[in-house]
Coordinates of C-alpha atoms in Angstrom, one line a residue:
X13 CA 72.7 93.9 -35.8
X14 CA 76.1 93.3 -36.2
X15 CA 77.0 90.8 -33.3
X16 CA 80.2 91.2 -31.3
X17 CA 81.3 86.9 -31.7
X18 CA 83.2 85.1 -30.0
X19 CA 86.6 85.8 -30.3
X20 CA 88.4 82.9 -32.7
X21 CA 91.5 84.9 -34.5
X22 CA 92.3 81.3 -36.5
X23 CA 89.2 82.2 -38.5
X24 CA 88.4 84.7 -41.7
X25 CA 87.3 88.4 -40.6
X26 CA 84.4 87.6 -43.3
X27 CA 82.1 85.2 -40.9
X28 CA 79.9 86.9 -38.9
X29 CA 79.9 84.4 -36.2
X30 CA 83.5 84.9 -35.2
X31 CA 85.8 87.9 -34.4
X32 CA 89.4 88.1 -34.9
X33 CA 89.8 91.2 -32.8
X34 CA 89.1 91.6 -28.9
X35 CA 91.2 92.5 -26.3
X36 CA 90.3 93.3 -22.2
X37 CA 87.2 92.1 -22.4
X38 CA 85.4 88.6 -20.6
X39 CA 82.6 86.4 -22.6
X40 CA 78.9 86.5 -20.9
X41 CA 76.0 85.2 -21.7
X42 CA 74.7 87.7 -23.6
X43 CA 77.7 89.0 -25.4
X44 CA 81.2 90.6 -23.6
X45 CA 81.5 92.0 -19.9
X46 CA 84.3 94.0 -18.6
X47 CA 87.9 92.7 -17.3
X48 CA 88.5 94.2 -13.9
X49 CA 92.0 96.0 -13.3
X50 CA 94.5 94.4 -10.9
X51 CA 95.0 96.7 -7.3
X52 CA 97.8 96.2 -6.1
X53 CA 97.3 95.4 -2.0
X54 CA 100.4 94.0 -0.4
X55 CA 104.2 95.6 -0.3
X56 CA 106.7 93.9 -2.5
X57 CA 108.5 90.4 -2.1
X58 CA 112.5 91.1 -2.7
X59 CA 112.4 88.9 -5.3
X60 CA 109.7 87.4 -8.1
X61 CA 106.7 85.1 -6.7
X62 CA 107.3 81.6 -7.4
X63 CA 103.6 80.2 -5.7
X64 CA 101.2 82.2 -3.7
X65 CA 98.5 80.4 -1.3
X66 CA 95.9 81.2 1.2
X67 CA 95.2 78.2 3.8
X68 CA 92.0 78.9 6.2
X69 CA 92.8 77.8 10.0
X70 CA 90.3 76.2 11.9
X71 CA 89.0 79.0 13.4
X72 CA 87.8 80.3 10.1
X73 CA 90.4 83.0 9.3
X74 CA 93.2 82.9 6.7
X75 CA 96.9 83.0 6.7
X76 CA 98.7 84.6 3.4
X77 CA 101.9 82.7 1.9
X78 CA 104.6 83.4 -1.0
X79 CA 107.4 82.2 -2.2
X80 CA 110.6 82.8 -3.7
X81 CA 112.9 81.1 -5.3
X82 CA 115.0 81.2 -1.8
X83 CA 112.7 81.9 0.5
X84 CA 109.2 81.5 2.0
X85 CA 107.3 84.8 3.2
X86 CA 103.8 85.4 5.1
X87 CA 102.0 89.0 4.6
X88 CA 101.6 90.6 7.6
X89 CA 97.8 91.4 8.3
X90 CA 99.6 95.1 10.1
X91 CA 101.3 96.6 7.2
X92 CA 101.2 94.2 4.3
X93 CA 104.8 93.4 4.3
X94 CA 106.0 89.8 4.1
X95 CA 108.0 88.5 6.9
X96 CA 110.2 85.6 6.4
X97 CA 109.3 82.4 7.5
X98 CA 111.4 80.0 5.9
X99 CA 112.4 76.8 7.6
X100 CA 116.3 76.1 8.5
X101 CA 116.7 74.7 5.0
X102 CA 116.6 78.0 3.8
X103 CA 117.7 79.7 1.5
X104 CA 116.0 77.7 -1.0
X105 CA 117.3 76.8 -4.7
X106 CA 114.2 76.4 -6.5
X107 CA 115.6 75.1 -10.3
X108 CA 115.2 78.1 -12.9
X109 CA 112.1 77.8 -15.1
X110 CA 110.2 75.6 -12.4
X111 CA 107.6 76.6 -9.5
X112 CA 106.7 75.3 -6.0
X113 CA 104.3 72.8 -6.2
X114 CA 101.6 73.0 -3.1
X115 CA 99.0 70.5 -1.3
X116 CA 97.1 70.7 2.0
X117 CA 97.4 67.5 3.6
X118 CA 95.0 68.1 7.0
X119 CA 95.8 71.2 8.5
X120 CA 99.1 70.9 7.2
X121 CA 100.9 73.3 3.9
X122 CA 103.4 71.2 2.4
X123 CA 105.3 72.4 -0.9
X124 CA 107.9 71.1 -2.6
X125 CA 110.5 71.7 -5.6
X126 CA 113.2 70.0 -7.4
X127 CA 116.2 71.6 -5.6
X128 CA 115.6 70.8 -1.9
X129 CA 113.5 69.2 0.9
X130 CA 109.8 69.0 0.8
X131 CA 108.6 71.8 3.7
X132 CA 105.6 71.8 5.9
X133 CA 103.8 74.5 8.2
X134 CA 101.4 73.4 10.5
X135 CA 98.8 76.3 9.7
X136 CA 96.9 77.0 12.7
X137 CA 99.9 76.8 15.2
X138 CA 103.1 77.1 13.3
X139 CA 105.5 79.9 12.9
X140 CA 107.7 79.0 10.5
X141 CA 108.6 76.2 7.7
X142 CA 110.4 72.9 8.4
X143 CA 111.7 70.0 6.4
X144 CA 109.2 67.6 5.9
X145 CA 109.9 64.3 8.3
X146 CA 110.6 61.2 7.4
X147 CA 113.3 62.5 4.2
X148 CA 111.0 62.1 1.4
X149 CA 112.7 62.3 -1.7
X150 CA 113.3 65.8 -3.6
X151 CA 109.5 66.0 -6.2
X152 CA 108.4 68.3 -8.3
X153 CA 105.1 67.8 -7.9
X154 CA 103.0 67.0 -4.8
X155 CA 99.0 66.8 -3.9
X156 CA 97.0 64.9 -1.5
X157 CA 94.9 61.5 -2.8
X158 CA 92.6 60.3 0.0
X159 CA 95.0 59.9 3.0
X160 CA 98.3 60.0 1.3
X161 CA 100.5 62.8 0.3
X162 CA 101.7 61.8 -3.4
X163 CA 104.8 62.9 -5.2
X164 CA 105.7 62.4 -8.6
X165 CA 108.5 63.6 -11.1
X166 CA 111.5 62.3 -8.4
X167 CA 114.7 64.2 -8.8
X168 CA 116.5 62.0 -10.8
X169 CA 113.5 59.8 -12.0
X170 CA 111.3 62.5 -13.9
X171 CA 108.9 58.9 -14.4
X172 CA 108.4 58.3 -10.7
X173 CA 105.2 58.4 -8.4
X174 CA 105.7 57.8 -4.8
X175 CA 102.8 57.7 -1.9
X176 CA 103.3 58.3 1.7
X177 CA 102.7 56.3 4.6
X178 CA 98.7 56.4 5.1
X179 CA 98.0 59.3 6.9
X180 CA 101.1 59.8 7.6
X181 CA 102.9 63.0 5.2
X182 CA 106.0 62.3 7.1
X183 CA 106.4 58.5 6.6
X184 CA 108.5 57.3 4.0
X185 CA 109.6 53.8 4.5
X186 CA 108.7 51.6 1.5
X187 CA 106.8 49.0 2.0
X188 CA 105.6 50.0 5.0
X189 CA 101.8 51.2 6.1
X190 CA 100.8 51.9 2.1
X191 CA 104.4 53.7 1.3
X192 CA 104.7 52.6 -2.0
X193 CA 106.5 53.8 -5.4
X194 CA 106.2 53.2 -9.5
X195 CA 108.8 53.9 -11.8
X196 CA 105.9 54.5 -15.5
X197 CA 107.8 52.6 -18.5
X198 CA 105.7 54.7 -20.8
X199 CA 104.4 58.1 -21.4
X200 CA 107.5 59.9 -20.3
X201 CA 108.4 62.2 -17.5
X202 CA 105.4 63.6 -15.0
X203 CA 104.3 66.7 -15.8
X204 CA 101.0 67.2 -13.1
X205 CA 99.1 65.2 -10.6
X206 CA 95.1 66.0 -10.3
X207 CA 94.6 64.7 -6.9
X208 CA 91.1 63.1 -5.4
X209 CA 89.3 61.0 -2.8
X210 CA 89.7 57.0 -4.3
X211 CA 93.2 58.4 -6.7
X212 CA 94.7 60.6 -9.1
X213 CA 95.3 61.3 -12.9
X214 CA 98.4 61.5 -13.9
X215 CA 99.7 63.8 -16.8
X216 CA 102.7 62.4 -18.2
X217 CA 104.2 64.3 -21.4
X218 CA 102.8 61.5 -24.0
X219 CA 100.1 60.0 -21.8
X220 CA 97.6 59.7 -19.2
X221 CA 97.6 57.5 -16.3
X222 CA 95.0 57.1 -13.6
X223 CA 95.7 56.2 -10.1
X224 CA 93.5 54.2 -8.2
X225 CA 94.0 53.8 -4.4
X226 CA 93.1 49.7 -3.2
X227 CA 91.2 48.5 -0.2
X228 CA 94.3 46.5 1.5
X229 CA 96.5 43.7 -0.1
X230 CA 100.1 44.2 -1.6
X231 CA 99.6 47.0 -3.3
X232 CA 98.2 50.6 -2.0
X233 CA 97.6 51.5 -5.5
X234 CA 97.2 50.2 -9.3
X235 CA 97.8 52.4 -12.4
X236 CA 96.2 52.3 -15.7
X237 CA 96.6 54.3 -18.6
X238 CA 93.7 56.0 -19.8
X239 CA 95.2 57.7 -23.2
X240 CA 98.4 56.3 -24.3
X241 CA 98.4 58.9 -27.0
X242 CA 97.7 62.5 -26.0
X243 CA 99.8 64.3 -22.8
X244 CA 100.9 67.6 -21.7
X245 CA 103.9 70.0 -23.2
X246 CA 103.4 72.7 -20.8
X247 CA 103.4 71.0 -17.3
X248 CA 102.4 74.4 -15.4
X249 CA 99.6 74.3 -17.9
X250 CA 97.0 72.1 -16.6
X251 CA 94.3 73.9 -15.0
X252 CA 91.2 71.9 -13.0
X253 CA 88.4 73.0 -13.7
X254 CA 86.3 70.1 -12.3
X255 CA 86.2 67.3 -10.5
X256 CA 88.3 64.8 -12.8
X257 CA 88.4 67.6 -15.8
X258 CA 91.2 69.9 -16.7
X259 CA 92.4 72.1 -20.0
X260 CA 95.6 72.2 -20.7
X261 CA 98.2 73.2 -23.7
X262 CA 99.7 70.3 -25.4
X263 CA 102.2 70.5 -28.6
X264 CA 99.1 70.7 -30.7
X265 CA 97.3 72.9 -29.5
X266 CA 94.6 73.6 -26.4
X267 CA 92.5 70.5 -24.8
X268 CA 90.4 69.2 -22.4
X269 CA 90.5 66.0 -19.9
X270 CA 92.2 62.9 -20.6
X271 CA 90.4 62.2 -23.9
X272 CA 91.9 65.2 -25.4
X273 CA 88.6 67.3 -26.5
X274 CA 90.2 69.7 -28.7
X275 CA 88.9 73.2 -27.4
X276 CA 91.3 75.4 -29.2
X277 CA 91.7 73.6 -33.0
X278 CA 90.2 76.2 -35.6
X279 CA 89.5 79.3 -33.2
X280 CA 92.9 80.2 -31.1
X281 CA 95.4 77.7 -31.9
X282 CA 97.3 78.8 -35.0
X283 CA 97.2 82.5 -33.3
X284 CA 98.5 81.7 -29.7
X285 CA 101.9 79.4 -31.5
X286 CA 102.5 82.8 -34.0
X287 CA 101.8 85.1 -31.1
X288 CA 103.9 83.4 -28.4
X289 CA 107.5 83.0 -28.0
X290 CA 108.4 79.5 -29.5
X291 CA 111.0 79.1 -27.1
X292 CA 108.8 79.5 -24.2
X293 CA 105.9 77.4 -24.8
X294 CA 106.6 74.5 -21.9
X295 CA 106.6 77.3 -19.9
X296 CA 102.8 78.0 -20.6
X297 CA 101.4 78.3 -17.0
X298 CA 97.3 78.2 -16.6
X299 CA 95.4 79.2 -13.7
X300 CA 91.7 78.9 -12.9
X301 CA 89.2 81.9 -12.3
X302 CA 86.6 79.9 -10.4
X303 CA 84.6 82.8 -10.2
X304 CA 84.6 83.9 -13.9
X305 CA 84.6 80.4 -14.7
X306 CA 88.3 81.2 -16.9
X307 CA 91.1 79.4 -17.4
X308 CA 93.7 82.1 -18.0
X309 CA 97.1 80.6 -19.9
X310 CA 99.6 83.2 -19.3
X311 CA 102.9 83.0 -22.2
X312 CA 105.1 85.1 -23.2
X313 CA 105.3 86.8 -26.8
X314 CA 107.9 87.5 -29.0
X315 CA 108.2 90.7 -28.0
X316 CA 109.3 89.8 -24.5
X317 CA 106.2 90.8 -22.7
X318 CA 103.7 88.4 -21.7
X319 CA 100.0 88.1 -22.1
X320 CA 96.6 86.2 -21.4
X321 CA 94.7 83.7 -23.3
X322 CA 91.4 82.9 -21.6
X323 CA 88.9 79.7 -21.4
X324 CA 85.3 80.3 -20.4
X325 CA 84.3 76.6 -19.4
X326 CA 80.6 77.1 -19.2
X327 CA 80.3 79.1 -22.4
X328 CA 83.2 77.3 -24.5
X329 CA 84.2 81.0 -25.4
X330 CA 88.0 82.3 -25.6
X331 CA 89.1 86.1 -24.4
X332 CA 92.6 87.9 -24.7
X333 CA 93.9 90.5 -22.3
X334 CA 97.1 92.7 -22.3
X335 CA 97.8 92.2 -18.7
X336 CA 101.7 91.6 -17.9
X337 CA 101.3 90.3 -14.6
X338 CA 103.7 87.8 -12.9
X339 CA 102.1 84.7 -10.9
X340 CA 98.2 84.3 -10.3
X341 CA 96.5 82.7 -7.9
X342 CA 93.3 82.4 -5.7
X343 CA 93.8 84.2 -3.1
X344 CA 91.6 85.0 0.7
X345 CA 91.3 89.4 0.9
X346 CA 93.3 90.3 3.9
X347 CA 90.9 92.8 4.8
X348 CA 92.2 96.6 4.4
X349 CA 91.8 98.4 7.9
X350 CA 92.1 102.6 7.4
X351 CA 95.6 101.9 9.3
X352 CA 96.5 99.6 6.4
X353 CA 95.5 101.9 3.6
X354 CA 97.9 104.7 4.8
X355 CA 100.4 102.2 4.9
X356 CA 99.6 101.1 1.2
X357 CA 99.7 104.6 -0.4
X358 CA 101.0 108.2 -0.1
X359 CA 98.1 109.6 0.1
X360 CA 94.2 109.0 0.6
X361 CA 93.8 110.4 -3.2
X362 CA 95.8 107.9 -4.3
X363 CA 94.3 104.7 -2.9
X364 CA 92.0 103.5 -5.8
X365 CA 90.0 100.9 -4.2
X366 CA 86.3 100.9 -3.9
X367 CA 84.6 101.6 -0.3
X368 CA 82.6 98.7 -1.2
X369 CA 85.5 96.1 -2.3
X370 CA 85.7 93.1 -1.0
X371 CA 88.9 93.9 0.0
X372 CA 88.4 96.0 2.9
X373 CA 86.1 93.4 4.5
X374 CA 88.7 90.6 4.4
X375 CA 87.9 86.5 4.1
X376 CA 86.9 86.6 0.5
X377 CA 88.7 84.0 -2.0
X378 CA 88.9 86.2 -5.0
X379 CA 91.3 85.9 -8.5
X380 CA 94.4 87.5 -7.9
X381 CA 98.2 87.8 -9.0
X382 CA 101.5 89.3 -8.7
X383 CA 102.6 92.3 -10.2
X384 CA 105.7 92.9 -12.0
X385 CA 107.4 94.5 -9.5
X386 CA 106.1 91.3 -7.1
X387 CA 103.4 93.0 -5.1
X388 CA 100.1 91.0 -4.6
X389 CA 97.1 92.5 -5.7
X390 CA 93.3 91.1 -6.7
X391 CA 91.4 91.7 -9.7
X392 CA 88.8 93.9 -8.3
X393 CA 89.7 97.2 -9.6
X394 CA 87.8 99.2 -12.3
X395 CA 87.2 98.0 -15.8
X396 CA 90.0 97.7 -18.2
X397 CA 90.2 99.8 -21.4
X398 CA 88.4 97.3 -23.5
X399 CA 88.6 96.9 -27.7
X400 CA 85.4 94.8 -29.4
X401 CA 85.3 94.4 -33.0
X402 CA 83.1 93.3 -35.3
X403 CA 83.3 90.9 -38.3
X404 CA 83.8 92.2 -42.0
X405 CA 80.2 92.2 -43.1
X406 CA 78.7 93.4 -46.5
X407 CA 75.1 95.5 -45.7
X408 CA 73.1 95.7 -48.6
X409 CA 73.1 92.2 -50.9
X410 CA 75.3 92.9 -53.8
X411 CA 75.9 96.0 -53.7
X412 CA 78.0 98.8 -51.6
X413 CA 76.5 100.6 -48.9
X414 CA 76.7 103.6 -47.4
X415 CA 76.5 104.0 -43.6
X416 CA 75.0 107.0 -42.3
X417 CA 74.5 106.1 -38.6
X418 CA 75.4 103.2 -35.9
X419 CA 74.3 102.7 -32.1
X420 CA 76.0 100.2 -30.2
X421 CA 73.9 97.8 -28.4
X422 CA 75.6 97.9 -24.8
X423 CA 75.2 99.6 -21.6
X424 CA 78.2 101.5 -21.5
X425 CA 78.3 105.1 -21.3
X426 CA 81.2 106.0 -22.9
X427 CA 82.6 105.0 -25.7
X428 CA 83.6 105.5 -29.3
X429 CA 83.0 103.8 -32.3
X430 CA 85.5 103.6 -35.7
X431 CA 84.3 102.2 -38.8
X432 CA 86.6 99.9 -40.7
X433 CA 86.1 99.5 -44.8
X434 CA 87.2 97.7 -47.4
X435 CA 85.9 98.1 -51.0
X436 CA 86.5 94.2 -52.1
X437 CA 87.2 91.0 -50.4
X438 CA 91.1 90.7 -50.2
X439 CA 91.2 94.7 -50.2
X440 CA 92.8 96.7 -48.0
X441 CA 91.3 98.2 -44.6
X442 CA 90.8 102.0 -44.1
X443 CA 90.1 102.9 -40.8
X444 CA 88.0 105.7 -40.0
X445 CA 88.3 108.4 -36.7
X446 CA 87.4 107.3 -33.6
X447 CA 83.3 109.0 -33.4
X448 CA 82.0 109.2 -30.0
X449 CA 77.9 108.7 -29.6
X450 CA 75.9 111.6 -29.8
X451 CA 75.1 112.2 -25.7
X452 CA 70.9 112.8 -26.9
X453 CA 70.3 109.5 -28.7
X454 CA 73.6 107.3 -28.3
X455 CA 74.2 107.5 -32.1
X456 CA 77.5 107.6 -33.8
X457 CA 76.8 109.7 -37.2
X458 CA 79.3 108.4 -39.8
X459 CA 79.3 109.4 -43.9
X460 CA 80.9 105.9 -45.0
X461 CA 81.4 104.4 -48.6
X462 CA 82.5 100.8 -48.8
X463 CA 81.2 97.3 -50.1
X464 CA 82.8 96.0 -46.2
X465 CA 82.4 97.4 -43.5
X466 CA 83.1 96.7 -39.6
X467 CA 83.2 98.3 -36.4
X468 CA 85.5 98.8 -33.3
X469 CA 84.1 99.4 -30.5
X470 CA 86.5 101.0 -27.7
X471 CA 86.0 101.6 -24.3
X472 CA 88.2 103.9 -22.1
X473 CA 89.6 102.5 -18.9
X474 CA 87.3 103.1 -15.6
X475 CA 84.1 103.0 -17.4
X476 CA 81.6 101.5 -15.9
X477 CA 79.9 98.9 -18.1
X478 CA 78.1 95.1 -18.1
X479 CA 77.2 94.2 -21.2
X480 CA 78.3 95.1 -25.0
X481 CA 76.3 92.7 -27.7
X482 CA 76.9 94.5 -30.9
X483 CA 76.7 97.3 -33.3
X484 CA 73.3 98.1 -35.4
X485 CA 74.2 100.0 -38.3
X486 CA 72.0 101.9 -40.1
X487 CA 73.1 102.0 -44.1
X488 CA 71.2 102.7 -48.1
X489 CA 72.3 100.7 -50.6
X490 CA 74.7 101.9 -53.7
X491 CA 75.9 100.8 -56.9
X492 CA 78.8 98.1 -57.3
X493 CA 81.5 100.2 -57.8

């Protein structure tokens, strides 16, 4: 059998153990699994999502936020649209090319951006946003360490990293009840803060510098740095997938925690910087698939439209998917009522979701994202048209073969298969037609000539699959030539 590998485009189509060629389709353990579609659930924002949350209330149920670059929106559980609930400092001038940054401090949301106050929304009672008390300096970035809100990257001083009062997200007076500052001499500007219980790492752009909280004395903090030598390029990059472990993309190339694992050198590397649009790369933004166990890094290519590098974590496996989506996030169902679906299509033909989808129940965290024309939807829809392909692989020991037959070991229904050939290493490809399996056996009958030969295997959207391993090919041997 002729496995489909893990895909690794920086390496040759010639080794067995490595595939230059997938597309819509997620590593498992035993091979590839499908990519579910996005369905679209909400109406659209009036303008592009700039950060998407769900925040649970105490009495277990979820409230929906977006926001804009002006403005701050909740979905409406009724009809899906997203009334505005912006504080008075609205409308909002969040700086081009940046994001709201977002932390739950108690039952408190409080986000922040570069062009104006931090806001806060008490979750379970409030109505609308408000300017943080206290007149916290403008941040970038902000997350919660033990019982202090943290901001760093300080308009004006991209270097800075400021605490709160303890306990206290609206007390700002330094030197006062563990409000504290540090202006870092090295490692550059700020570019994320991975919040915790006892402190925080730092990513700066040419370093990393942990955080650690103190007891009491003069100090509610001291700082150390950890790698004075490897940082972050893409600050929207950094994806947790841990507690204290993150991937991220750096100048180099993909890597993991603050030692700088490289998890990309040799497999996707090479291929993502010649794929993506040089000009956009420190605007590489990751998010985490908790449930898939992904980091997807979403960039743009030179071709204008954007596209999706996965991470498995578990499996140390990378995946590539075609989806142009806008901002991604983890998001709480909002539970579809029959009211809501009428509301969400024309027509009860048209509404594609599944009677059993966690969508209609409501309450379930699930992967989701923005579409293009900024209406929030979850990746629970049928499978993706999917592409596997195998490695260039010579059949019969020094010789040419001739393949007469090939079953693809998977579980998918439907299907065809193409045989690619080459008649010398360094030769050109010839792709065969598409040949579907015949319904009795499965078997795709092929009369194919070559001293190479490989297989794509492609799967039409909506099929419903689990599990493609491979191709087994059944081929005599010829001469040489």
């Amino acid at each position: 059998m002729i496995p489909f590998a893990p895909f690794e485009p920086d390496r040759t189509r010639y080794a067995i153990d490595a595939s230059t060629a997938q597309i819509n389709a997620i590593p498992v353990k035993d091979g590839w699994g499908p990519l579910a579609d996005l369905v679209p659930v909400s109406q659209a924002l009036n303008a592009p999502c700039l950060g998407a949350w769900s925040v649970r209330k105490q009495d277990g149920t979820y409230r929906i936020i977006a926001a804009t670059a002006t403005d701050i929106f909740e979905m409406s559980a009724i009809d899906y649209s997203w009334p505005v609930i912006s504080g008075p400092s609205a409308p909002y001038a969040v700086p081009v090319g940046d994001r709201w940054s977002a932390t739950k401090f108690g039952q408190l949301l409080i986000l922040c951006n570069l062009g104006g106050p931090a806001q806060y929304l008490d979750v379970d009672v409030g109505t609308e946003f408000a300017d943080l008390p206290g007149s916290p300096p403008w941040a970038r970035y902000c997350a919660t360490i033990g019982e202090y809100l943290a901001l760093g990257y300080i308009a004006g001083h991209p270097n800075r990293f400021m605490l709160s009062g303890i306990g206290d997200a609206g007390f700002w007076t330094l030197g006062q009840r563990g409000c504290d500052l540090q202006d870092f001499a090295d490692g550059e500007e700020i570019m994320n803060i991975q919040g915790g219980e006892r402190g925080a790492i730092l990513s700066h752009r040419t370093a990393f510098t942990e955080i650690a909280l103190t007891a009491g004395g003069d100090y509610s903090f001291t700082t150390r740095v950890i790698n004075p030598s490897r940082g972050v390029f893409a600050p929207l990059s950094v994806v947790p997938i841990g507690p204290g472990n993150f991937v991220y993309y750096a100048q180099d190339g993909f890597f993991m925690g603050v030692a700088g694992q490289p998890i990309g050198a040799e497999r996707v590397d090479m291929w993502f910087q010649e794929l993506a649009d040089s000009q956009y790369l420190n605007q590489v933004r990751g998010y985490p698939d908790p449930f898939r166990k992904i980091a997807w890094f979403q960039a743009q290519g030179v071709t204008g439209e954007k596209f999706l590098l996965g991470y498995h974590w578990q499996l140390d496996r990378w995946c590539f998917a075609d989806n142009n989506v806008s901002e991604m996030c983890i998001m709480a169902t909002p539970g579809i009522a029959w009211d809501g679906i009428e509301a969400l299509f024309p027509d009860w033909d048209s509404a594609d979701i599944p009677w059993d989808s966690a969508l209609l129940s409501g309450g379930a965290l699930r992967f989701a994202a923005f579409t293009t024309d900024n209406r929030l939807g979850f990746f629970t829809g049928e499978p993706r048209a999917a592409r596997l392909t195998t490695a260039d692989v010579q059949l019969s020991t020094n010789s040419r073969s001739f393949v007469q037959q090939a079953r693809a070991v998977a579980d998918c229904p439907d299907f065809t298969l193409t045989a690619i050939t080459s008649d010398k290493h360094g030769g050109a490809r010839t792709e065969g037609q598409p040949v579907p399996p015949y319904p009795a056996t499965g078997v795709c009958h092929f009369r194919s000539s070559a001293l190479l030969h490989a297989f794509r295997m492609e799967i039409p959207q909506g099929t419903d699959w689990k599990h493609a391993i491979g191709i087994d090919p059944v081929a005599r041997p010829e001469g040489q030539r």
